[in-house]
Amino acid sequence: MRAVVMAGGEGTRLRPLTSNQPKPMVSLCGKPCMEYIVELLTKHGFDETVVTLMFLPKVIRDYFGDGSALGASMQYSVEQSPAGTAGSVKLAEDYLRDDTFIVISGDALTDFDLSEIVAFHKQRGAMVTIALKRVENPLEFGVVVINEEGRIERFLEKPTWGQVFSDTVNTGIYVLEPEVFDHIPADVSFDFSQDLFPKLFEMGAPLYGYVAEGYWQDIGSLPQYLTANCDLLDGKVQASIPGIELKHRIFVGESINLDSIENISGPAYIGNYAKIAETASIGKYTVLGNNVVVKDHAETRHCVIGSNTYIGASAKVLGTILGKNCDVKAGATLSEGVAVGDESVIGEQAYIAPDVKIYPFKSVESGAQINSSIIWESRGSSQLFGKDGIVGLINVDITAELALRVAMAYGTVLKKGERVTTSRDAHPASRVIKRALICGLSSTGVVVRDLRVASSAINRFEVKNGSSQGGLHVRISSWDPEMIQIQVFEPPGVNLGEKRQKDIEKYYGRQDFRRAFYSEFGELEFPDRAMETYVRGLLNSWDGERIRSRAYRLVIDYSYSPASLTLPNILGDLGAEVLSMRAFNDQRHASLAADELGANIQEVQRLVRTMEADMGIIIGPGAERVYIVDERGQEVPLEKALLLYVKLVAQHAAKGEKIVLPLTVTRLAERLAGEFGVEVQRTKVSVPALAQASTEHGVVFAGTLGGGYIFPEFLPAFDAVMSLGKLLELLAPQAGPLSEQVAQIPASTLVHKTVACPWSLKGTVMRTATEHVQRDLAGDGEISLVDGIQLRRDGGWVQLLPDADEPVFHVYAEGADHADSERLAEGFLEVVRGVIRDNIE
């Protein structure tokens, strides 16, 4: 007799264990599940086997080959498209037409006496015999009702409790006569239990069920998979576990490195070449694959750990399934019900909450608390907040569920009854996320003031003028339309500080949220005068008469931003003649890629020349940044634009007032501002640091090279509307057109280089560079470690800055000329390259 092993299933309920391997290949105590089935078949004389394959067929073929290693002769039949259980067997009809054959699943564990089932089949003269098993909970299986002789009287697929008339279920093991092929159509999906058996039953064909004794366990879910491993260790299955059996049913493979067996509690399975430290604790029902390393004081219990996985010192793996080639760092804790896919990394001191699934090739950062599954995202982070707030892929990293929990954590930090202003851009994804934020805040007793669609500047202004104790703004990323940002503000309208961020992350990680009583839910308000208040604040911050005196002619590209809701009327009141473009909100244009920005700038340049306008302005999608075109239709470079603002602000500032700039801006700023007795103060290279520094006493302006400018007396944040109005005011009394003002700004010799560096080597690079500077380069120079490493000497400076979001280092340098700048930059570049070279080679 011949056998068919069905091994085409994907095993979706077993993911992430089956994300990159077929379900029959999941390991049970050191062997693939299907290997136990093949051994059972050969034990009962089924030494000729055809295996039906579909999902990742090469994995199974490469492992079993022709079957000779197991004393069998194996052939393979691959489904090119889903054919159903009966249809897949139909594909092997030519091989099976000669005699009675048995069909068995390759993804279940059993020790049934197959010979007895075949004998029963022949004795009854059956066309089909189904092996049945009595189970406590038949709801997940197909129930089969038989009479006293074993003839099938009824089928019921996955019944409810009200439909359960028997506890005998279909195990997926069938003995069949070749004539069943006459009733299986070709080239269509056709199933045994749903199609073939009901059809034969209606025909009155001899269908029988045999209630088998022995062990049978479907491995359809992660708990069932763990149960199967435990049952093998307990000896509930008559099957051969690889290795040598020691006392207390401890099975060990070849060349095991054990300092002591006393730290292993049976039953347990230890695969070939495993290394277990003497102080490690290997608890009951631990299954370790080949080459697993368990370090000092680590603890495992009731878990399955795949081959080539590393368990760091003091880590805890309890009730967990770990895939192959994983790296669990020191002190990490993996809780009951956790499943981790192949080649994943769990960082030091990370905590994975019960029942979390982490799919293959993912990373969890050190110290992270992971309470929800990581499926599509690349890594689980220990931090919610990045340099731009909470940022991630839409509906992948940033979901409505995450937004709800973030808002509940934020609301927990605030007091009941405090107010938070919410706003968003026009994109529907932003609407979904904002609504989830509103729900989360309200559930903690926080009052929400919803501005609907508005710029972040209006939200910040609400926080600054005392209308709210905090703000949340949701928008599509300005550089990637698939990314979304949640920005969080605190008084006086700046990004949330690190202390509050840590508080939110603490509550978020613990899922320890305040719950409002039924009478304390936060109200939802829709302030109708917020925009009017904002506009009034803008007009009070500008010298309107000075702007009107110039009678500007402008071309403005609004980039579909919320600035189009306020600026047109303001400019009309200021006497400006304006040609507007893209002056409405459009959800399809919530971000602006570099090529789109370039095309828009070119269009503005053309219109400026055609209209003979005084200037053109391109406003970024978030209404935060501005890009300038002069009256000749030439784009003003971002560095020159920033220095122009510095010069104009310094001209109108009082002596002793300050301008704040990042460390990486050219030192020409000091020369331009110093002519008017204005000090330039340097800050870290981040927008939050710049905004925070702008709130200090005496600061009148802050800016970056990206077109973002801050006038803190009005608002300590980027605001394109404020930036444009202030530029018009400052230029009004100047003689000559804009191009002449720009031409008076000297050219800098600043150079900017980047060099790729693996994440794992960033710390080494910083240490090596610091030692290098202190030992070899300092001399009579000056070293600053405010942000990265900066060396100043001989009238020049060079800075090494690690990128917070990418595996990259930035090097900025400014010397006497470009050649000198290049030389300065090359010194730090070589340090980075040297560290990478030494550690990779």
Tab-separated table of C-alpha atoms in Angstrom, residues 521-783:
chain	number	residue	atom	x	y	z
A	521	PHE	CA	-15.362	61.828	30.796
A	522	GLY	CA	-13.750	64.785	29.078
A	523	GLU	CA	-15.921	67.114	27.008
A	524	LEU	CA	-15.313	67.724	23.304
A	525	GLU	CA	-15.275	71.404	22.338
A	526	PHE	CA	-15.010	73.106	18.958
A	527	PRO	CA	-13.519	76.587	19.559
A	528	ASP	CA	-14.872	78.931	16.892
A	529	ARG	CA	-12.534	81.892	17.459
A	530	ALA	CA	-9.144	80.133	17.533
A	531	MET	CA	-8.237	81.139	13.993
A	532	GLU	CA	-9.435	84.694	14.572
A	533	THR	CA	-7.273	84.940	17.704
A	534	TYR	CA	-4.284	83.591	15.781
A	535	VAL	CA	-4.729	86.104	12.960
A	536	ARG	CA	-5.066	88.965	15.438
A	537	GLY	CA	-1.832	87.821	17.080
A	538	LEU	CA	-0.050	87.822	13.717
A	539	LEU	CA	-1.194	91.320	12.804
A	540	ASN	CA	-0.144	92.643	16.205
A	541	SER	CA	3.332	91.130	15.676
A	542	TRP	CA	3.953	92.938	12.352
A	543	ASP	CA	4.349	96.574	11.428
A	544	GLY	CA	1.412	96.691	9.021
A	545	GLU	CA	2.041	100.248	7.900
A	546	ARG	CA	5.590	99.422	6.921
A	547	ILE	CA	4.429	96.420	4.869
A	548	ARG	CA	1.674	98.461	3.140
A	549	SER	CA	4.207	101.142	2.220
A	550	ARG	CA	6.048	98.703	-0.044
A	551	ALA	CA	2.893	97.572	-1.940
A	552	TYR	CA	4.302	94.126	-2.589
A	553	ARG	CA	3.484	92.040	-5.629
A	554	LEU	CA	3.843	88.363	-4.658
A	555	VAL	CA	3.523	84.853	-6.085
A	556	ILE	CA	2.628	82.385	-3.352
A	557	ASP	CA	2.437	78.603	-3.687
A	558	TYR	CA	0.490	77.306	-0.687
A	559	SER	CA	1.233	73.612	-1.444
A	560	TYR	CA	-2.359	72.831	-0.392
A	561	SER	CA	-1.355	73.679	3.186
A	562	PRO	CA	-3.560	75.030	6.018
A	563	ALA	CA	-1.862	78.417	5.479
A	564	SER	CA	-4.374	78.895	2.674
A	565	LEU	CA	-7.080	79.205	5.347
A	566	THR	CA	-5.563	82.368	6.886
A	567	LEU	CA	-2.926	84.072	4.765
A	568	PRO	CA	-4.934	85.272	1.698
A	569	ASN	CA	-7.142	87.616	3.716
A	570	ILE	CA	-4.220	88.863	5.784
A	571	LEU	CA	-2.194	89.782	2.699
A	572	GLY	CA	-5.176	91.565	1.223
A	573	ASP	CA	-5.430	93.704	4.356
A	574	LEU	CA	-1.712	94.465	4.073
A	575	GLY	CA	-2.111	95.852	0.556
A	576	ALA	CA	-0.230	93.080	-1.238
A	577	GLU	CA	-1.133	92.012	-4.760
A	578	VAL	CA	-0.959	88.219	-4.780
A	579	LEU	CA	-1.079	85.449	-7.350
A	580	SER	CA	-1.945	82.293	-5.400
A	581	MET	CA	-1.292	78.692	-6.380
A	582	ARG	CA	-2.531	75.461	-4.818
A	583	ALA	CA	-4.465	77.561	-2.294
A	584	PHE	CA	-6.791	74.929	-0.844
A	585	ASN	CA	-6.525	71.827	1.304
A	586	ASP	CA	-6.123	68.590	-0.655
A	587	GLN	CA	-5.706	65.231	1.042
A	588	ARG	CA	-3.703	63.909	-1.930
A	589	HIS	CA	-0.965	66.508	-1.390
A	590	ALA	CA	-0.288	66.346	2.332
A	591	SER	CA	3.418	65.769	1.684
A	592	LEU	CA	5.885	67.212	-0.798
A	593	ALA	CA	8.659	65.049	-2.193
A	594	ALA	CA	11.923	66.642	-3.276
A	595	ASP	CA	11.087	66.351	-6.981
A	596	GLU	CA	7.629	67.904	-6.426
A	597	LEU	CA	9.146	70.761	-4.438
A	598	GLY	CA	11.648	71.365	-7.225
A	599	ALA	CA	8.884	71.422	-9.848
A	600	ASN	CA	6.794	73.831	-7.763
A	601	ILE	CA	9.760	76.160	-7.271
A	602	GLN	CA	10.379	76.199	-11.025
A	603	GLU	CA	6.744	77.109	-11.642
A	604	VAL	CA	6.929	79.938	-9.116
A	605	GLN	CA	10.156	81.166	-10.727
A	606	ARG	CA	8.437	81.366	-14.105
A	607	LEU	CA	5.412	83.217	-12.722
A	608	VAL	CA	7.581	85.697	-10.805
A	609	ARG	CA	9.334	86.662	-14.018
A	610	THR	CA	6.034	86.822	-15.931
A	611	MET	CA	4.304	88.976	-13.283
A	612	GLU	CA	7.399	91.027	-12.541
A	613	ALA	CA	6.685	90.224	-8.904
A	614	ASP	CA	8.802	91.358	-5.958
A	615	MET	CA	9.320	87.779	-4.831
A	616	GLY	CA	7.859	84.283	-4.818
A	617	ILE	CA	7.185	82.183	-1.749
A	618	ILE	CA	6.644	78.426	-1.580
A	619	ILE	CA	5.034	77.305	1.686
A	620	GLY	CA	5.613	73.737	2.836
A	621	PRO	CA	2.620	71.362	3.225
A	622	GLY	CA	2.644	71.715	7.012
A	623	ALA	CA	2.643	75.535	6.800
A	624	GLU	CA	5.882	75.562	8.784
A	625	ARG	CA	8.656	76.184	6.257
A	626	VAL	CA	9.129	78.732	3.479
A	627	TYR	CA	11.262	78.716	0.333
A	628	ILE	CA	12.067	82.025	-1.372
A	629	VAL	CA	12.419	83.114	-5.009
A	630	ASP	CA	13.775	86.605	-5.753
A	631	GLU	CA	12.366	89.137	-8.246
A	632	ARG	CA	14.592	87.763	-11.051
A	633	GLY	CA	13.023	84.346	-10.648
A	634	GLN	CA	16.112	82.884	-8.958
A	635	GLU	CA	15.726	80.556	-5.989
A	636	VAL	CA	17.392	81.878	-2.852
A	637	PRO	CA	19.601	79.065	-1.465
A	638	LEU	CA	18.509	77.928	1.991
A	639	GLU	CA	21.784	78.955	3.613
A	640	LYS	CA	21.582	82.429	2.075
A	641	ALA	CA	17.934	82.718	3.087
A	642	LEU	CA	18.795	81.947	6.711
A	643	LEU	CA	21.681	84.430	6.719
A	644	LEU	CA	19.377	87.037	5.151
A	645	TYR	CA	16.949	86.621	8.039
A	646	VAL	CA	19.866	86.833	10.499
A	647	LYS	CA	21.108	90.087	8.963
A	648	LEU	CA	17.665	91.720	8.713
A	649	VAL	CA	16.628	90.700	12.239
A	650	ALA	CA	19.958	91.895	13.682
A	651	GLN	CA	19.538	95.287	11.956
A	652	HIS	CA	16.252	95.851	13.781
A	653	ALA	CA	17.184	94.216	17.103
A	654	ALA	CA	18.419	95.950	20.201
A	655	LYS	CA	22.022	95.476	21.287
A	656	GLY	CA	22.444	92.464	23.540
A	657	GLU	CA	19.522	90.582	22.053
A	658	LYS	CA	20.250	87.090	20.756
A	659	ILE	CA	19.754	84.916	17.708
A	660	VAL	CA	19.747	81.117	18.125
A	661	LEU	CA	21.162	78.814	15.432
A	662	PRO	CA	22.186	75.135	15.303
A	663	LEU	CA	25.843	74.219	15.687
A	664	THR	CA	26.090	73.234	12.023
A	665	VAL	CA	25.233	76.653	10.523
A	666	THR	CA	28.104	78.662	9.023
A	667	ARG	CA	29.993	81.031	11.322
A	668	LEU	CA	29.233	83.842	8.888
A	669	ALA	CA	26.113	84.321	11.015
A	670	GLU	CA	28.255	85.623	13.887
A	671	ARG	CA	29.893	88.162	11.586
A	672	LEU	CA	26.586	89.417	10.157
A	673	ALA	CA	24.845	89.685	13.540
A	674	GLY	CA	27.917	91.023	15.338
A	675	GLU	CA	27.967	94.136	13.149
A	676	PHE	CA	24.775	95.198	14.943
A	677	GLY	CA	25.775	94.096	18.440
A	678	VAL	CA	23.572	90.993	18.364
A	679	GLU	CA	24.877	87.741	19.849
A	680	VAL	CA	24.512	84.367	18.089
A	681	GLN	CA	23.865	81.510	20.465
A	682	ARG	CA	24.425	77.920	19.312
A	683	THR	CA	22.245	74.940	20.158
A	684	LYS	CA	21.964	71.217	19.422
A	685	VAL	CA	21.126	70.148	15.885
A	686	SER	CA	17.463	69.352	16.474
A	687	VAL	CA	14.257	71.307	16.030
A	688	PRO	CA	13.051	70.729	19.634
A	689	ALA	CA	16.386	71.984	21.005
A	690	LEU	CA	16.220	75.032	18.756
A	691	ALA	CA	12.630	75.798	19.757
A	692	GLN	CA	13.384	75.377	23.445
A	693	ALA	CA	16.419	77.658	23.241
A	694	SER	CA	14.308	80.296	21.482
A	695	THR	CA	12.150	80.666	24.608
A	696	GLU	CA	15.074	82.041	26.610
A	697	HIS	CA	15.076	85.696	27.582
A	698	GLY	CA	16.389	88.066	24.925
A	699	VAL	CA	16.074	85.715	21.938
A	700	VAL	CA	14.451	87.437	18.943
A	701	PHE	CA	15.014	84.875	16.176
A	702	ALA	CA	15.964	81.244	15.584
A	703	GLY	CA	16.277	79.322	12.336
A	704	THR	CA	17.605	76.308	10.484
A	705	LEU	CA	18.908	75.549	7.018
A	706	GLY	CA	15.665	73.825	6.039
A	707	GLY	CA	13.496	76.905	5.614
A	708	GLY	CA	12.156	76.891	9.170
A	709	TYR	CA	12.236	80.172	11.099
A	710	ILE	CA	11.115	81.094	14.627
A	711	PHE	CA	10.071	84.480	15.974
A	712	PRO	CA	9.609	83.512	19.639
A	713	GLU	CA	7.855	86.696	20.717
A	714	PHE	CA	4.915	85.450	18.662
A	715	LEU	CA	5.444	81.664	18.800
A	716	PRO	CA	8.490	79.509	19.652
A	717	ALA	CA	7.963	77.262	16.642
A	718	PHE	CA	8.222	77.227	12.853
A	719	ASP	CA	5.351	79.142	11.273
A	720	ALA	CA	5.417	79.880	7.545
A	721	VAL	CA	2.756	82.605	7.815
A	722	MET	CA	4.680	84.465	10.524
A	723	SER	CA	7.963	83.986	8.641
A	724	LEU	CA	6.543	85.452	5.445
A	725	GLY	CA	4.957	88.451	7.169
A	726	LYS	CA	8.150	89.206	9.066
A	727	LEU	CA	10.217	88.978	5.885
A	728	LEU	CA	7.914	91.507	4.185
A	729	GLU	CA	8.217	93.825	7.202
A	730	LEU	CA	12.024	93.574	7.424
A	731	LEU	CA	12.550	94.061	3.681
A	732	ALA	CA	10.165	97.007	3.361
A	733	PRO	CA	12.622	99.760	4.431
A	734	GLN	CA	15.561	98.242	2.541
A	735	ALA	CA	16.794	99.980	-0.578
A	736	GLY	CA	16.847	97.872	-3.703
A	737	PRO	CA	15.184	94.577	-4.612
A	738	LEU	CA	15.498	91.252	-2.823
A	739	SER	CA	18.259	89.996	-5.128
A	740	GLU	CA	20.527	92.876	-4.047
A	741	GLN	CA	19.977	92.034	-0.391
A	742	VAL	CA	20.881	88.405	-1.074
A	743	ALA	CA	23.951	89.414	-3.090
A	744	GLN	CA	25.329	91.241	-0.053
A	745	ILE	CA	25.442	87.952	1.891
A	746	PRO	CA	28.945	86.447	1.566
A	747	ALA	CA	29.353	82.858	0.389
A	748	SER	CA	30.382	80.342	3.030
A	749	THR	CA	32.961	77.568	2.757
A	750	LEU	CA	30.885	75.095	4.780
A	751	VAL	CA	30.937	71.496	3.535
A	752	HIS	CA	28.657	68.651	4.620
A	753	LYS	CA	29.608	64.987	4.182
A	754	THR	CA	27.876	61.763	5.203
A	755	VAL	CA	29.325	58.314	5.822
A	756	ALA	CA	27.354	55.110	6.453
A	757	CYS	CA	28.019	53.267	9.714
A	758	PRO	CA	26.310	50.180	11.197
A	759	TRP	CA	24.125	50.920	14.212
A	760	SER	CA	26.206	48.549	16.320
A	761	LEU	CA	29.389	50.566	15.715
A	762	LYS	CA	28.057	54.067	16.357
A	763	GLY	CA	29.098	54.045	20.008
A	764	THR	CA	32.552	52.767	19.093
A	765	VAL	CA	32.937	55.518	16.519
A	766	MET	CA	32.020	58.217	19.044
A	767	ARG	CA	34.442	56.852	21.656
A	768	THR	CA	37.261	56.476	19.132
A	769	ALA	CA	36.688	59.930	17.666
A	770	THR	CA	36.656	61.536	21.109
A	771	GLU	CA	39.936	59.826	22.035
A	772	HIS	CA	41.400	60.768	18.662
A	773	VAL	CA	40.488	64.447	19.048
A	774	GLN	CA	41.699	64.675	22.626
A	775	ARG	CA	44.968	62.880	21.876
A	776	ASP	CA	45.971	64.055	18.426
A	777	LEU	CA	43.969	67.054	17.309
A	778	ALA	CA	43.227	69.250	20.293
A	779	GLY	CA	46.530	71.038	20.784
A	780	ASP	CA	45.678	74.681	21.021
A	781	GLY	CA	42.145	74.056	19.731
A	782	GLU	CA	38.852	73.776	21.575
A	783	ILE	CA	36.638	70.678	21.847
